[in-house]
Amino acid sequence: MAAAPVWSVDPRTGKQREQVAVEATAQEVDAAVRAAYAARGSLADRTVRAAFLRGAADQLEAAKNQLVEVADAETALGPVRLNGELARTCYQLRAFADIVDEGAFLDVVINHPDDTATPPIPDLRRYKVPLGVVAVYSASNFPFAFSVPGGDTASALAAGCPVVVKAHPDHPGLSELVAKVLRRAAAEQGIPDGVLGLVHGFEAGVELVKHPLVSAAGFTGSVRGGRALFDAAASRPVPIPFHGELGSLNPVVITEAAAAERAEAIGTGLAGSMTLGVGQFCVKPGLVLVPSGSAGDGLVKSLTDAVSDTDSGVLLDHRMRDNFLAGVAERAQLPDVDSPVTPGAGSEHTVSPGFLTVPAERLASEGAYDLLLEECFGPVTVVARYDDDTQANAVLSRLPGNLTATVHLSAEEAAGEGRGAEILAELTPLAGRVLVNAWPTGVAVAPAQHHGGPYPATTSTSTSVGGTAIERWLRPVAYQNTPEALLPLELRDDNSLGLPRRYDGRLER
């Protein structure tokens, strides 16, 4: 049987642009993984790794015009958004190069023998080593930042792990181009092409997570797809870590005092956040608790005006468009659910934004309204009107894990008066990032960032954005009573590499 073709499709028209590849067979997946495994040694030198990451950023910038043109043709996200995303991706690659240079991620700890301790301490030296080949599953909605050159790939390479990427079917042409760019950067450092493998096809993704030489996986996508791969990773003869980002409702609480203080600004800000990127951000606010009464009414009016003025847009593919329309229709038909601005079909290929409202009491117990507590991918949010704090807390208590949780407070509440601290305490168990008087869309690449959360937001406690994302692809090893001449350079007393370390209990830099 001939291999299935992989087509690049224009989401603005639904028409095929060109065939860019064929779906990988099990044998081709095996070859890609084995080539990556063979390339492990080429990443052993941290200096080479850092140069590779910086070179990758340089090469991506040099090819920017072509990459953005193809990305826009396959995603309809627009040159402005895509240029910004590519700049973010290059910044992230260089940030990981700096982390590799610094070396703190190796977490070097040295303890010399201490016979006076109880029990006695032998000579122990600990640091972290790369896990091995990492499988990366690209996301649809971020063709640069969470795909072939994205955070999973960058952090894995920074850790010293070769990568095999399963390309997303929404941007296969871009995936092929980016892979070539990254391989050029690798060749400049004498690193073989196999360090960055690329495969296409659903079955290839399944084969990849099952391959015995794959040591870990990173995924960004749907709950259904991510959970299937997570289960496959756990059921292997040798289970592997699976760091998946699956789905998030990203709840927002608006206090009555905040609504009374700045209803128009909050309503306008919410409209901008929920429709950003045609509602295709993983941190889109999907459930907003708004107080009943006049203050909340003013906020809903502001939201109505702003969403009504927002243009229709193209989703990443027509399957997502169909799912969006079906999901909105199913939610809108529930009793007591209203549509101040009805989300739906803008044209044959677009969708129009909107939002639904529902009394919060409908969400406080199990039943048909649980559907409103599930993510609906696209430009829609659910506004739940609550009568009092007890009702709002009852809804929060029913929410699954999220990437973000947000509260909007009045100036007085933000200064420590009222329930601000209490609401933060309610939100903290729900999410990996808690925001005050801001909107969750936009995930800064910064050392303190955490992009993850309780299940189903993610399948682990790690982050996929920020410097500590590198920790996912490392494991600690301790050497005991090992002669100096046999120790890795990182663990020798002379510290010739100049690494930050904890030496006999003292932190040295």
Coordinates of C-alpha atoms in Angstrom, one line a residue:
M1 CA 0.0 0.0 0.0
A2 CA 1.3 3.4 -1.0
A3 CA 2.1 5.8 1.9
A4 CA -0.6 8.4 2.4
P5 CA 0.2 11.9 1.1
V6 CA 0.6 14.8 3.5
W7 CA -1.0 17.9 2.0
S8 CA -0.5 21.6 2.9
V9 CA -4.0 23.1 3.1
D10 CA -5.1 26.7 3.0
P11 CA -7.6 27.2 5.9
R12 CA -9.0 30.4 4.3
T13 CA -10.4 28.3 1.4
G14 CA -10.1 24.6 2.6
K15 CA -8.2 23.8 -0.6
Q16 CA -5.0 21.8 -0.9
R17 CA -1.9 23.9 -1.6
E18 CA 0.7 21.2 -2.3
Q19 CA 1.8 17.8 -1.2
V20 CA 4.8 18.3 1.1
A21 CA 5.5 14.8 2.4
V22 CA 4.0 11.3 3.0
E23 CA 3.0 9.8 6.3
A24 CA 5.9 8.0 7.9
T25 CA 5.9 4.2 8.1
A26 CA 6.9 2.3 11.3
Q27 CA 10.2 1.6 9.6
E28 CA 10.8 5.3 8.9
V29 CA 9.9 6.3 12.5
D30 CA 12.4 3.7 13.7
A31 CA 15.1 5.1 11.4
A32 CA 14.4 8.7 12.6
V33 CA 14.6 7.6 16.3
R34 CA 17.8 5.5 15.7
A35 CA 19.4 8.5 13.9
A36 CA 18.5 10.7 16.9
Y37 CA 19.9 8.1 19.3
A38 CA 23.1 8.0 17.4
A39 CA 23.5 11.8 17.6
R40 CA 23.4 11.9 21.4
G41 CA 27.2 12.2 21.7
S42 CA 27.2 15.3 19.5
L43 CA 25.3 17.3 22.1
A44 CA 27.6 16.3 25.0
D45 CA 29.7 19.5 24.9
R46 CA 27.7 22.4 26.5
T47 CA 29.6 24.9 24.4
V48 CA 28.5 23.2 21.2
R49 CA 24.9 23.0 22.4
A50 CA 24.8 26.7 23.2
A51 CA 26.3 27.6 19.9
F52 CA 23.7 25.3 18.1
L53 CA 20.8 27.0 19.9
R54 CA 22.0 30.5 19.0
G55 CA 22.8 29.4 15.5
A56 CA 19.2 28.1 15.2
A57 CA 17.8 31.4 16.2
D58 CA 20.1 33.2 13.7
Q59 CA 19.1 30.9 10.9
L60 CA 15.4 31.2 11.7
E61 CA 15.7 35.0 11.6
A62 CA 17.5 34.8 8.3
A63 CA 14.7 32.7 6.8
K64 CA 12.0 34.8 8.4
N65 CA 10.2 36.1 5.3
Q66 CA 9.8 32.7 3.7
L67 CA 8.8 31.0 7.0
V68 CA 6.2 33.6 7.8
E69 CA 4.8 33.4 4.3
V70 CA 4.3 29.7 4.5
A71 CA 3.1 29.8 8.1
D72 CA 0.4 32.3 7.1
A73 CA -0.7 30.3 4.1
E74 CA -1.2 27.2 6.3
T75 CA -2.6 28.8 9.5
A76 CA -4.2 32.1 8.5
L77 CA -2.8 33.6 11.6
G78 CA -1.5 36.7 9.8
P79 CA 2.0 38.1 9.3
V80 CA 1.9 40.4 12.4
R81 CA 1.1 37.6 14.8
L82 CA 3.5 35.2 13.1
N83 CA 6.4 37.6 13.0
G84 CA 5.9 38.2 16.8
E85 CA 5.7 34.5 17.4
L86 CA 8.9 33.8 15.5
A87 CA 10.7 36.5 17.4
R88 CA 9.5 34.9 20.6
T89 CA 10.8 31.6 19.5
C90 CA 14.2 33.0 18.6
Y91 CA 14.4 34.7 22.0
Q92 CA 13.6 31.4 23.7
L93 CA 16.3 29.5 21.8
R94 CA 18.9 32.2 22.9
A95 CA 17.5 32.1 26.5
F96 CA 18.2 28.4 26.7
A97 CA 21.6 28.9 25.2
D98 CA 22.3 31.3 28.1
I99 CA 21.0 28.6 30.6
V100 CA 23.3 26.0 29.0
D101 CA 26.3 28.4 29.3
E102 CA 25.6 29.2 33.0
G103 CA 25.2 25.5 33.9
A104 CA 23.1 25.9 37.0
F105 CA 20.5 23.5 35.5
L106 CA 23.0 20.7 36.1
D107 CA 22.3 21.1 39.8
V108 CA 25.8 20.1 40.9
V109 CA 26.0 19.0 44.6
I110 CA 29.2 17.7 46.2
N111 CA 29.5 16.2 49.7
H112 CA 32.9 15.2 51.0
P113 CA 33.1 12.3 53.6
D114 CA 32.0 13.1 57.1
D115 CA 32.5 10.2 59.6
T116 CA 31.1 12.3 62.4
A117 CA 27.6 12.4 60.9
T118 CA 24.9 9.9 61.8
P119 CA 25.0 7.8 59.8
P120 CA 28.4 8.6 58.3
I121 CA 28.4 10.4 54.9
P122 CA 30.6 8.9 52.2
D123 CA 32.0 11.0 49.3
L124 CA 28.9 11.8 47.2
R125 CA 28.7 13.9 44.0
R126 CA 25.4 14.5 42.2
Y127 CA 24.4 16.2 39.0
K128 CA 21.9 15.8 36.2
V129 CA 22.3 14.0 32.8
P130 CA 20.1 14.0 29.7
L131 CA 17.4 11.4 29.5
G132 CA 18.0 10.5 25.8
V133 CA 15.8 10.9 22.7
V134 CA 12.7 13.1 23.2
A135 CA 9.5 12.8 21.1
V136 CA 7.9 16.2 20.6
Y137 CA 4.3 16.5 19.4
S138 CA 3.7 19.9 17.6
A139 CA 0.7 22.1 18.5
S140 CA -1.7 23.5 15.9
N141 CA -2.2 27.0 17.2
F142 CA 1.5 28.0 17.6
P143 CA 3.3 26.9 14.4
F144 CA 6.6 28.3 15.7
A145 CA 6.5 28.6 19.5
F146 CA 5.0 25.2 20.3
S147 CA 6.0 23.3 17.2
V148 CA 9.2 22.1 15.5
P149 CA 11.4 24.9 16.9
G150 CA 9.3 25.5 20.0
G151 CA 9.8 25.2 23.7
D152 CA 9.8 21.5 23.9
T153 CA 12.5 21.1 21.2
A154 CA 14.6 24.0 22.5
S155 CA 14.6 22.8 26.1
A156 CA 15.3 19.2 25.1
L157 CA 18.3 20.2 22.9
A158 CA 19.5 22.5 25.7
A159 CA 19.4 19.5 28.1
G160 CA 21.5 17.5 25.6
C161 CA 18.6 15.4 24.2
P162 CA 18.1 14.8 20.5
V163 CA 14.6 15.3 19.3
V164 CA 12.1 13.6 16.9
V165 CA 9.2 15.8 16.1
K166 CA 5.8 14.6 15.0
A167 CA 4.6 17.5 12.7
H168 CA 1.2 18.9 13.1
P169 CA -1.0 18.3 10.0
D170 CA -2.1 21.9 10.0
H171 CA 1.3 23.2 9.1
P172 CA 3.3 20.4 7.4
G173 CA 5.0 22.6 4.9
L174 CA 6.3 25.0 7.5
S175 CA 7.4 22.0 9.6
E176 CA 9.6 20.7 6.8
L177 CA 11.1 24.1 6.2
V178 CA 11.9 24.7 9.9
A179 CA 13.5 21.3 10.2
K180 CA 15.8 22.1 7.4
V181 CA 16.7 25.4 9.0
L182 CA 17.5 23.7 12.3
R183 CA 19.6 21.1 10.6
R184 CA 21.6 23.8 8.9
A185 CA 22.4 25.3 12.3
A186 CA 23.3 21.8 13.6
A187 CA 25.7 21.2 10.6
E188 CA 27.5 24.5 11.4
Q189 CA 28.5 22.9 14.8
G190 CA 29.4 19.5 13.3
I191 CA 26.1 18.0 14.7
P192 CA 24.5 15.3 12.4
D193 CA 21.1 15.9 10.8
G194 CA 19.7 13.1 13.0
V195 CA 19.7 15.3 16.0
L196 CA 16.4 16.7 14.8
G197 CA 14.1 14.1 13.2
L198 CA 10.7 14.9 11.7
V199 CA 7.8 12.5 11.0
H200 CA 4.2 13.0 9.7
G201 CA 1.0 11.1 10.3
F202 CA -1.2 9.9 13.1
E203 CA 0.2 6.4 13.2
A204 CA 3.7 7.7 13.2
G205 CA 2.9 9.6 16.3
V206 CA 1.7 6.4 18.0
E207 CA 4.8 4.5 16.9
L208 CA 7.0 7.3 18.1
V209 CA 5.8 7.2 21.7
K210 CA 6.1 3.5 21.8
H211 CA 9.6 3.3 20.4
P212 CA 12.0 1.7 23.0
L213 CA 14.8 4.3 22.3
V214 CA 12.5 7.2 23.0
S215 CA 13.1 8.3 26.6
A216 CA 10.5 11.1 27.1
A217 CA 7.8 13.0 25.3
G218 CA 6.3 16.5 25.2
F219 CA 2.9 17.2 23.8
T220 CA 0.6 20.2 23.3
G221 CA -2.9 19.5 22.1
S222 CA -6.3 18.1 23.0
V223 CA -7.4 16.2 26.1
R224 CA -8.4 13.2 24.0
G225 CA -5.2 13.0 21.9
G226 CA -2.9 13.8 24.8
R227 CA -4.5 11.3 27.2
A228 CA -4.2 8.5 24.6
L229 CA -0.5 9.2 24.1
F230 CA 0.0 9.6 27.9
D231 CA -1.6 6.1 28.4
A232 CA 0.6 4.7 25.7
A233 CA 3.7 6.1 27.3
A234 CA 2.7 4.7 30.7
S235 CA 1.8 1.2 29.4
R236 CA 5.1 0.6 27.6
P237 CA 7.3 -2.2 28.9
V238 CA 9.5 0.6 30.1
P239 CA 7.3 3.6 30.9
I240 CA 8.6 7.1 30.1
P241 CA 7.8 10.6 31.3
F242 CA 5.0 12.2 29.2
H243 CA 4.8 16.0 29.7
G244 CA 1.5 16.9 28.0
E245 CA -0.5 20.1 27.9
L246 CA -4.1 19.0 27.2
G247 CA -6.7 21.6 27.9
S248 CA -7.7 24.5 30.1
L249 CA -10.8 26.6 30.9
N250 CA -8.8 29.4 32.5
P251 CA -11.4 30.7 34.9
V252 CA -11.8 34.4 35.7
V253 CA -13.4 35.9 38.8
I254 CA -14.7 39.5 38.7
T255 CA -15.5 40.9 42.1
E256 CA -18.5 43.1 42.5
A257 CA -16.3 46.0 43.7
A258 CA -14.1 45.6 40.6
A259 CA -17.1 45.6 38.3
A260 CA -18.5 48.7 40.0
E261 CA -15.1 50.4 39.7
R262 CA -14.2 49.7 36.0
A263 CA -16.9 47.6 34.3
E264 CA -16.2 49.1 30.8
A265 CA -12.5 48.5 31.0
I266 CA -12.9 44.9 32.2
G267 CA -15.5 44.1 29.6
T268 CA -13.3 45.5 26.8
G269 CA -10.3 43.6 28.1
L270 CA -12.1 40.4 28.3
A271 CA -13.3 40.7 24.8
G272 CA -9.8 41.3 23.6
S273 CA -8.5 38.3 25.5
M274 CA -11.2 35.8 24.5
T275 CA -11.0 36.7 20.8
L276 CA -7.2 37.0 20.5
G277 CA -6.0 34.8 17.7
V278 CA -9.7 33.9 17.0
G279 CA -9.9 32.4 20.5
Q280 CA -7.3 29.8 19.7
F281 CA -5.0 30.4 22.6
C282 CA -4.5 27.7 25.2
V283 CA -4.9 30.3 27.9
K284 CA -8.1 31.9 26.5
P285 CA -10.5 32.8 29.4
G286 CA -13.3 30.3 28.9
L287 CA -15.3 30.8 32.1
V288 CA -15.9 34.2 33.7
L289 CA -17.7 34.7 37.0
V290 CA -19.5 38.0 36.9
P291 CA -21.6 39.4 39.7
S292 CA -25.4 39.7 39.3
G293 CA -26.8 43.2 39.6
S294 CA -26.1 46.6 38.0
A295 CA -22.3 46.5 38.2
G296 CA -22.2 43.1 36.4
D297 CA -24.8 44.3 33.9
G298 CA -22.5 47.2 33.0
L299 CA -19.6 44.8 32.4
V300 CA -21.7 42.5 30.2
K301 CA -22.9 45.5 28.2
S302 CA -19.2 46.5 27.7
L303 CA -18.4 43.0 26.7
T304 CA -21.3 42.9 24.3
D305 CA -20.3 46.1 22.6
A306 CA -16.7 45.0 22.2
V307 CA -17.4 41.5 20.9
S308 CA -20.0 42.9 18.5
D309 CA -17.3 45.1 17.0
T310 CA -14.8 42.2 16.6
D311 CA -14.5 40.8 13.0
S312 CA -15.0 37.2 12.1
G313 CA -11.9 35.1 11.6
V314 CA -10.5 31.9 10.2
L315 CA -9.8 29.0 12.5
L316 CA -6.7 26.8 11.9
D317 CA -8.6 24.2 9.9
H318 CA -12.2 23.3 8.9
R319 CA -12.4 20.4 11.3
M320 CA -11.9 22.9 14.2
R321 CA -14.5 25.2 12.6
D322 CA -17.0 22.3 12.6
N323 CA -16.2 21.4 16.2
F324 CA -16.5 25.0 17.3
L325 CA -19.9 25.5 15.6
A326 CA -21.2 22.2 17.0
G327 CA -19.9 22.9 20.5
V328 CA -21.4 26.4 20.6
A329 CA -24.8 25.1 19.4
E330 CA -24.9 22.3 22.0
R331 CA -24.1 24.7 24.8
A332 CA -26.5 27.4 23.6
Q333 CA -29.5 25.1 23.6
L334 CA -29.3 24.4 27.4
P335 CA -32.1 26.0 29.4
D336 CA -31.3 29.4 30.9
V337 CA -28.3 29.9 28.6
D338 CA -28.5 33.1 26.7
S339 CA -26.4 34.5 23.8
P340 CA -26.0 38.3 24.1
V341 CA -23.7 38.0 21.1
T342 CA -24.3 34.7 19.3
P343 CA -21.0 33.0 18.2
G344 CA -21.3 31.1 14.9
A345 CA -20.5 30.9 11.2
G346 CA -19.2 34.2 9.8
S347 CA -19.0 32.8 6.3
E348 CA -18.2 29.6 4.6
H349 CA -14.7 29.6 6.0
T350 CA -14.9 31.9 9.0
V351 CA -16.4 32.0 12.5
S352 CA -17.9 35.0 14.3
P353 CA -17.1 35.6 18.0
G354 CA -19.6 35.6 20.8
F355 CA -20.4 34.6 24.4
L356 CA -23.0 32.8 26.4
T357 CA -24.4 33.7 29.8
V358 CA -25.8 31.4 32.5
P359 CA -26.8 31.7 36.1
A360 CA -23.9 30.5 38.2
E361 CA -26.2 28.3 40.3
R362 CA -26.7 26.1 37.2
L363 CA -23.0 25.2 37.4
A364 CA -22.8 24.5 41.1
S365 CA -23.8 20.8 40.8
E366 CA -23.3 17.9 38.4
G367 CA -25.5 17.6 35.4
A368 CA -26.0 18.7 31.8
Y369 CA -24.4 22.1 32.5
D370 CA -21.0 20.4 33.1
L371 CA -20.6 21.0 29.3
L372 CA -20.1 24.7 30.1
L373 CA -17.1 23.7 32.3
E374 CA -15.3 22.1 29.3
E375 CA -13.0 24.1 27.0
C376 CA -14.6 25.1 23.7
F377 CA -11.7 25.9 21.2
G378 CA -12.5 29.2 19.4
P379 CA -13.8 32.7 20.1
V380 CA -16.4 32.1 22.7
T381 CA -16.5 32.3 26.5
V382 CA -19.1 31.6 29.2
V383 CA -20.2 34.3 31.6
A384 CA -21.7 32.9 34.8
R385 CA -23.6 35.4 36.8
Y386 CA -23.3 34.8 40.6
D387 CA -25.4 36.2 43.4
D388 CA -22.9 35.9 46.2
D389 CA -19.5 34.7 47.2
T390 CA -20.8 31.3 48.3
Q391 CA -22.3 30.7 44.9
A392 CA -19.0 31.7 43.1
N393 CA -17.0 29.5 45.4
A394 CA -19.3 26.6 44.6
V395 CA -18.6 26.9 40.9
L396 CA -14.8 27.2 41.5
S397 CA -14.9 24.0 43.6
R398 CA -16.1 22.0 40.6
L399 CA -13.5 23.1 38.2
P400 CA -10.7 20.8 36.9
G401 CA -7.1 21.8 36.7
N402 CA -6.1 24.8 34.6
L403 CA -3.1 26.6 33.2
T404 CA -4.3 29.9 34.6
A405 CA -6.8 31.4 37.0
T406 CA -7.5 35.1 37.2
V407 CA -9.2 37.6 39.6
H408 CA -10.1 41.2 38.9
L409 CA -10.2 43.2 42.1
S410 CA -10.9 46.8 42.9
A411 CA -8.1 49.2 44.0
E412 CA -9.1 48.8 47.6
E413 CA -9.2 45.0 47.4
A414 CA -5.9 44.9 45.6
A415 CA -4.5 46.9 48.6
G416 CA -5.4 44.2 51.0
E417 CA -8.9 45.1 52.0
G418 CA -11.8 42.8 51.4
R419 CA -11.7 39.2 49.9
G420 CA -8.7 39.5 47.6
A421 CA -6.4 37.2 49.6
E422 CA -9.3 34.7 50.1
I423 CA -10.1 34.6 46.4
L424 CA -6.4 34.0 45.6
A425 CA -6.4 31.1 48.1
E426 CA -9.4 29.6 46.2
L427 CA -7.7 30.0 42.8
T428 CA -4.2 28.8 43.6
P429 CA -5.1 25.1 43.8
L430 CA -6.8 25.3 40.4
A431 CA -3.9 26.6 38.2
G432 CA -0.2 26.9 37.6
R433 CA -0.3 30.7 37.0
V434 CA -2.6 33.0 39.0
L435 CA -3.2 36.5 37.7
V436 CA -4.5 39.7 39.4
N437 CA -6.0 42.5 37.3
A438 CA -4.6 41.1 34.0
W439 CA -5.6 38.7 31.3
P440 CA -4.0 35.3 30.8
T441 CA -3.5 35.4 27.0
G442 CA 0.3 35.9 26.4
V443 CA 2.8 33.6 28.1
A444 CA 6.1 35.5 28.7
V445 CA 9.3 33.6 28.2
A446 CA 11.0 34.3 31.5
P447 CA 12.9 32.5 34.3
A448 CA 10.0 32.7 36.7
Q449 CA 7.3 31.6 34.2
H450 CA 5.2 28.5 34.8
H451 CA 3.1 27.2 32.0
G452 CA 1.4 24.1 33.4
G453 CA -1.2 23.2 36.0
P454 CA -3.2 20.4 37.6
Y455 CA -4.6 17.7 35.3
P456 CA -6.1 18.0 32.7
A457 CA -4.2 21.2 32.0
T458 CA -1.0 19.2 32.1
T459 CA 0.0 15.6 32.9
S460 CA 3.0 16.6 35.1
T461 CA 3.9 19.3 37.5
S462 CA 6.5 20.8 35.1
T463 CA 6.4 23.9 32.9
S464 CA 6.8 24.0 29.1
V465 CA 7.7 27.7 29.1
G466 CA 10.6 29.3 31.0
G467 CA 14.0 28.2 32.0
T468 CA 13.0 25.4 34.2
A469 CA 11.4 23.6 31.2
I470 CA 14.8 22.1 30.7
E471 CA 14.3 20.0 33.9
R472 CA 11.8 17.7 32.2
W473 CA 14.5 16.1 30.1
L474 CA 17.1 15.4 32.8
R475 CA 17.6 12.9 35.6
P476 CA 19.9 13.0 38.6
V477 CA 22.9 10.7 39.1
A478 CA 25.0 10.4 42.2
Y479 CA 28.6 9.1 42.2
Q480 CA 29.8 7.6 45.5
N481 CA 33.5 7.1 46.5
T482 CA 34.5 7.6 42.9
P483 CA 38.2 8.5 42.2
E484 CA 38.7 12.0 41.0
A485 CA 40.3 10.8 37.7
L486 CA 37.1 8.9 36.9
L487 CA 34.6 11.6 37.7
P488 CA 32.9 13.7 35.1
L489 CA 34.5 17.1 34.8
E490 CA 31.4 18.7 36.3
L491 CA 31.9 16.9 39.6
R492 CA 35.6 17.3 40.2
D493 CA 36.8 19.5 43.1
D494 CA 38.7 21.9 40.9
N495 CA 35.5 23.1 39.2
S496 CA 37.5 23.8 36.0
L497 CA 34.2 24.4 34.2
G498 CA 33.2 27.2 36.6
L499 CA 29.8 25.8 37.4
P500 CA 27.4 27.0 40.1
R501 CA 27.3 24.3 42.7
R502 CA 26.6 23.4 46.3
Y503 CA 29.9 22.3 47.8
D504 CA 29.8 20.8 51.3
G505 CA 26.6 22.7 52.0
R506 CA 27.8 26.1 50.7
L507 CA 26.3 27.5 47.5
E508 CA 29.1 28.6 45.2
R509 CA 28.8 30.7 42.1

